[in-house]
Short mmCIF file of N, CA, C and O in Angstrom, two decimals:
data_model
loop_
_atom_site.label_atom_id
_atom_site.label_comp_id
_atom_site.label_asym_id
_atom_site.label_seq_id
_atom_site.Cartn_x
_atom_site.Cartn_y
_atom_site.Cartn_z
N MET S 1 -19.90 200.63 -40.65
CA MET S 1 -19.13 199.93 -41.23
C MET S 1 -18.98 197.85 -41.58
O MET S 1 -18.11 197.74 -42.14
N GLU S 2 -18.85 197.36 -40.02
CA GLU S 2 -19.25 196.19 -39.85
C GLU S 2 -19.57 195.81 -40.87
O GLU S 2 -18.95 194.64 -41.48
N GLU S 3 -19.95 195.33 -41.77
CA GLU S 3 -21.40 195.46 -42.15
C GLU S 3 -20.75 195.60 -43.48
O GLU S 3 -20.36 194.04 -44.03
N LEU S 4 -20.58 196.47 -44.22
CA LEU S 4 -19.22 196.47 -45.06
C LEU S 4 -18.03 196.11 -45.79
O LEU S 4 -18.10 194.68 -46.20
N ARG S 5 -17.92 195.76 -44.25
CA ARG S 5 -16.58 194.62 -43.98
C ARG S 5 -16.97 193.17 -44.30
O ARG S 5 -15.51 191.99 -44.98
N LYS S 6 -17.55 192.43 -43.69
CA LYS S 6 -18.29 190.92 -43.81
C LYS S 6 -18.56 191.51 -45.75
O LYS S 6 -18.47 189.97 -46.40
N ASN S 7 -18.86 191.83 -45.67
CA ASN S 7 -19.63 191.46 -47.75
C ASN S 7 -18.11 191.74 -48.46
O ASN S 7 -18.70 192.09 -50.51
N VAL S 8 -17.48 192.20 -48.17
CA VAL S 8 -16.09 192.68 -49.24
C VAL S 8 -14.51 191.63 -48.87
O VAL S 8 -14.46 191.66 -48.06
N GLY S 9 -15.08 191.83 -50.69
CA GLY S 9 -12.83 190.93 -50.11
C GLY S 9 -12.65 191.40 -50.64
O GLY S 9 -12.28 192.40 -51.43
N LEU S 10 -11.30 190.35 -51.03
CA LEU S 10 -10.10 190.85 -51.87
C LEU S 10 -9.68 190.61 -52.40
O LEU S 10 -8.75 188.65 -52.20
N VAL S 11 -8.91 190.21 -53.57
CA VAL S 11 -8.44 189.50 -54.59
C VAL S 11 -7.28 189.84 -54.90
O VAL S 11 -6.77 191.57 -55.40
N PHE S 12 -5.81 189.88 -54.64
CA PHE S 12 -4.87 190.36 -55.00
C PHE S 12 -4.49 189.79 -56.76
O PHE S 12 -5.12 189.13 -56.85
N GLN S 13 -3.63 190.47 -57.21
CA GLN S 13 -3.09 191.12 -58.32
C GLN S 13 -1.47 190.23 -58.64
O GLN S 13 -1.77 189.91 -59.98
N THR S 14 -1.15 189.66 -57.36
CA THR S 14 -0.02 189.98 -58.23
C THR S 14 -0.30 188.40 -57.47
O THR S 14 -0.10 188.61 -55.97
N PRO S 15 0.23 187.02 -57.10
CA PRO S 15 0.04 186.22 -57.05
C PRO S 15 0.54 185.86 -55.71
O PRO S 15 2.55 186.42 -55.64
N ALA S 16 0.28 185.55 -54.20
CA ALA S 16 1.23 185.45 -52.47
C ALA S 16 0.92 183.59 -52.55
O ALA S 16 0.09 183.96 -51.88
N PRO S 17 1.88 182.67 -52.92
CA PRO S 17 1.44 182.10 -52.64
C PRO S 17 2.24 181.28 -51.57
O PRO S 17 3.24 181.97 -51.10
N PHE S 18 1.88 180.52 -50.10
CA PHE S 18 2.38 180.62 -48.97
C PHE S 18 3.55 178.88 -49.92
O PHE S 18 3.96 178.62 -50.54
N PRO S 19 5.09 179.49 -48.67
CA PRO S 19 6.19 178.79 -49.03
C PRO S 19 5.70 177.11 -49.15
O PRO S 19 6.81 176.51 -48.76
N PHE S 20 5.74 176.24 -49.48
CA PHE S 20 5.24 175.35 -49.39
C PHE S 20 5.28 174.20 -51.23
O PHE S 20 5.10 175.81 -52.18
N SER S 21 4.83 173.38 -51.34
CA SER S 21 5.38 173.08 -52.58
C SER S 21 3.30 173.04 -53.34
O SER S 21 2.21 174.62 -52.25
N ILE S 22 3.43 172.64 -54.40
CA ILE S 22 2.05 174.02 -55.45
C ILE S 22 0.59 172.41 -55.59
O ILE S 22 -0.32 173.49 -54.32
N TYR S 23 1.32 171.50 -55.15
CA TYR S 23 0.00 170.19 -54.42
C TYR S 23 -0.27 171.09 -52.57
O TYR S 23 -1.35 170.96 -52.06
N LYS S 24 0.21 171.71 -52.16
CA LYS S 24 0.26 171.66 -50.31
C LYS S 24 -0.74 172.86 -49.95
O LYS S 24 -1.32 173.06 -49.46
N ASN S 25 -0.03 173.99 -51.94
CA ASN S 25 -0.88 175.16 -51.57
C ASN S 25 -2.54 175.36 -52.12
O ASN S 25 -3.20 175.17 -51.47
N LEU S 26 -2.67 174.33 -52.29
CA LEU S 26 -3.70 174.20 -53.41
C LEU S 26 -4.27 173.06 -51.95
O LEU S 26 -5.87 173.50 -51.94
N THR S 27 -4.43 172.78 -51.29
CA THR S 27 -4.58 171.58 -50.47
C THR S 27 -4.98 172.43 -49.02
O THR S 27 -5.49 171.22 -48.48
N TYR S 28 -3.97 173.07 -48.85
CA TYR S 28 -4.09 174.04 -47.83
C TYR S 28 -5.62 174.26 -47.32
O TYR S 28 -6.55 174.18 -45.67
N ALA S 29 -6.34 174.69 -47.50
CA ALA S 29 -7.75 175.22 -47.03
C ALA S 29 -8.22 173.85 -46.75
O ALA S 29 -9.68 173.73 -46.02
N PRO S 30 -8.43 173.18 -48.16
CA PRO S 30 -9.41 171.73 -47.95
C PRO S 30 -9.01 171.16 -46.75
O PRO S 30 -9.99 170.92 -45.81
N VAL S 31 -7.78 171.03 -46.22
CA VAL S 31 -7.22 170.37 -45.16
C VAL S 31 -8.12 170.73 -43.55
O VAL S 31 -8.45 170.31 -43.10
N TYR S 32 -7.72 172.35 -43.85
CA TYR S 32 -8.13 172.99 -43.32
C TYR S 32 -9.19 172.29 -42.84
O TYR S 32 -10.19 172.70 -41.74
N TYR S 33 -10.48 172.73 -43.64
CA TYR S 33 -12.02 172.44 -43.05
C TYR S 33 -12.50 171.22 -43.50
O TYR S 33 -12.89 170.45 -43.12
N GLY S 34 -11.35 170.47 -42.61
CA GLY S 34 -11.36 169.13 -42.99
C GLY S 34 -11.57 167.83 -43.82
O GLY S 34 -11.68 166.73 -43.37
N ILE S 35 -11.66 168.35 -45.15
CA ILE S 35 -10.89 167.54 -46.13
C ILE S 35 -9.17 166.75 -45.94
O ILE S 35 -8.77 166.95 -46.00
N ARG S 36 -9.89 165.09 -45.61
CA ARG S 36 -8.37 164.78 -45.57
C ARG S 36 -8.28 162.73 -46.65
O ARG S 36 -7.22 162.25 -46.55
N ASP S 37 -9.40 162.69 -46.84
CA ASP S 37 -9.06 161.21 -47.89
C ASP S 37 -8.40 162.36 -49.01
O ASP S 37 -7.99 163.16 -49.37
N LYS S 38 -7.19 161.37 -49.59
CA LYS S 38 -5.62 161.87 -50.66
C LYS S 38 -6.75 161.30 -51.73
O LYS S 38 -6.58 162.62 -53.48
N LYS S 39 -7.04 160.26 -52.19
CA LYS S 39 -8.05 160.55 -53.57
C LYS S 39 -8.87 162.10 -53.17
O LYS S 39 -8.92 162.36 -54.70
N LYS S 40 -9.66 162.78 -52.57
CA LYS S 40 -10.21 164.30 -52.51
C LYS S 40 -9.21 164.77 -53.09
O LYS S 40 -9.73 165.76 -53.64
N LEU S 41 -8.29 164.79 -52.17
CA LEU S 41 -7.51 166.11 -51.87
C LEU S 41 -6.72 166.38 -53.66
O LEU S 41 -6.57 166.98 -53.76
N GLU S 42 -6.43 165.40 -54.00
CA GLU S 42 -6.40 164.60 -55.52
C GLU S 42 -6.65 165.26 -56.74
O GLU S 42 -6.68 165.80 -57.92
N LYS S 43 -7.66 165.54 -56.40
CA LYS S 43 -9.30 165.12 -57.53
C LYS S 43 -8.96 167.03 -57.36
O LYS S 43 -9.59 167.72 -58.96
N ILE S 44 -9.80 166.65 -56.67
CA ILE S 44 -9.18 169.21 -55.93
C ILE S 44 -8.07 169.69 -56.79
O ILE S 44 -8.11 170.63 -57.45
N VAL S 45 -6.56 168.90 -56.53
CA VAL S 45 -5.58 169.66 -57.02
C VAL S 45 -5.94 169.96 -58.84
O VAL S 45 -5.53 170.68 -59.42
N GLU S 46 -6.50 168.48 -59.11
CA GLU S 46 -6.02 168.45 -60.58
C GLU S 46 -7.50 168.98 -61.38
O GLU S 46 -6.78 169.73 -62.44
N GLU S 47 -8.63 168.93 -60.37
CA GLU S 47 -9.90 169.49 -60.99
C GLU S 47 -9.10 171.17 -61.08
O GLU S 47 -9.63 172.23 -61.53
N THR S 48 -8.38 172.41 -60.25
CA THR S 48 -8.16 173.41 -60.27
C THR S 48 -7.38 173.76 -60.58
O THR S 48 -7.19 174.78 -61.49
N LEU S 49 -6.29 173.07 -60.82
CA LEU S 49 -5.03 172.99 -61.41
C LEU S 49 -5.95 173.12 -63.25
O LEU S 49 -5.09 174.01 -64.35
N LYS S 50 -6.69 172.14 -63.60
CA LYS S 50 -7.21 172.04 -64.79
C LYS S 50 -7.90 173.31 -65.64
O LYS S 50 -8.21 174.20 -66.89
N LEU S 51 -8.37 173.73 -63.98
CA LEU S 51 -10.27 174.47 -64.56
C LEU S 51 -8.89 176.48 -65.04
O LEU S 51 -9.16 176.99 -65.42
N THR S 52 -7.72 175.83 -63.98
CA THR S 52 -7.67 177.36 -63.86
C THR S 52 -6.16 177.05 -66.07
O THR S 52 -5.52 178.61 -66.16
N GLY S 53 -6.08 176.38 -66.75
CA GLY S 53 -5.38 175.79 -67.34
C GLY S 53 -3.74 175.92 -67.52
O GLY S 53 -2.91 176.13 -67.82
N LEU S 54 -3.19 174.99 -65.91
CA LEU S 54 -1.94 175.33 -65.43
C LEU S 54 -1.67 173.06 -65.18
O LEU S 54 -0.73 173.67 -64.80
N TYR S 55 -2.93 172.60 -65.47
CA TYR S 55 -2.04 170.92 -65.39
C TYR S 55 -1.30 170.01 -65.94
O TYR S 55 -0.36 169.75 -65.30
N GLU S 56 -1.30 170.43 -66.84
CA GLU S 56 -1.00 169.87 -67.96
C GLU S 56 0.97 170.92 -67.93
O GLU S 56 2.15 169.50 -67.84
N GLU S 57 1.50 172.20 -67.35
CA GLU S 57 2.55 172.55 -67.20
C GLU S 57 3.22 172.24 -65.87
O GLU S 57 4.17 172.57 -66.02
N VAL S 58 2.15 172.14 -65.15
CA VAL S 58 2.96 171.54 -63.59
C VAL S 58 2.76 170.12 -62.87
O VAL S 58 3.07 169.82 -62.14
N ALA S 59 2.31 169.64 -63.93
CA ALA S 59 1.37 167.92 -63.62
C ALA S 59 2.73 167.23 -62.09
O ALA S 59 2.82 166.29 -62.23
N GLY S 60 4.19 167.99 -63.78
CA GLY S 60 5.05 166.45 -62.78
C GLY S 60 6.02 166.79 -62.07
O GLY S 60 6.46 166.55 -60.93
N GLU S 61 4.84 168.11 -61.58
CA GLU S 61 6.31 169.72 -60.43
C GLU S 61 5.01 169.62 -59.41
O GLU S 61 5.04 170.82 -58.45
N LEU S 62 4.20 168.43 -58.76
CA LEU S 62 3.55 168.89 -57.64
C LEU S 62 3.39 169.13 -56.68
O LEU S 62 3.00 169.91 -55.40
N HIS S 63 5.14 168.67 -56.23
CA HIS S 63 6.01 168.87 -55.00
C HIS S 63 7.18 169.31 -55.27
O HIS S 63 7.39 169.47 -53.99
N LYS S 64 6.32 169.92 -55.85
CA LYS S 64 8.09 171.47 -55.98
C LYS S 64 7.65 172.58 -55.28
O LYS S 64 6.54 173.35 -55.53
N SER S 65 8.43 172.66 -54.93
CA SER S 65 7.91 174.68 -54.80
C SER S 65 7.07 175.67 -55.25
O SER S 65 7.85 175.02 -56.52
N ALA S 66 6.44 176.17 -54.94
CA ALA S 66 5.32 176.78 -55.64
C ALA S 66 6.02 178.65 -56.02
O ALA S 66 5.54 178.64 -56.86
#
């Protein structure tokens, strides 16, 4: 059973962002894993939002609550 749990993931159907800004939600994991360079973090945010088709919609609101 433990082996099965290691290989199974969970994807929620309803988004559940942290009570942070859009930017902080998108940089939470990279910062946790040691990425501190602001340019790298900004690139991650931009690429992620473009990949999901949300960049144009939220680009000016990255520091507002998610």
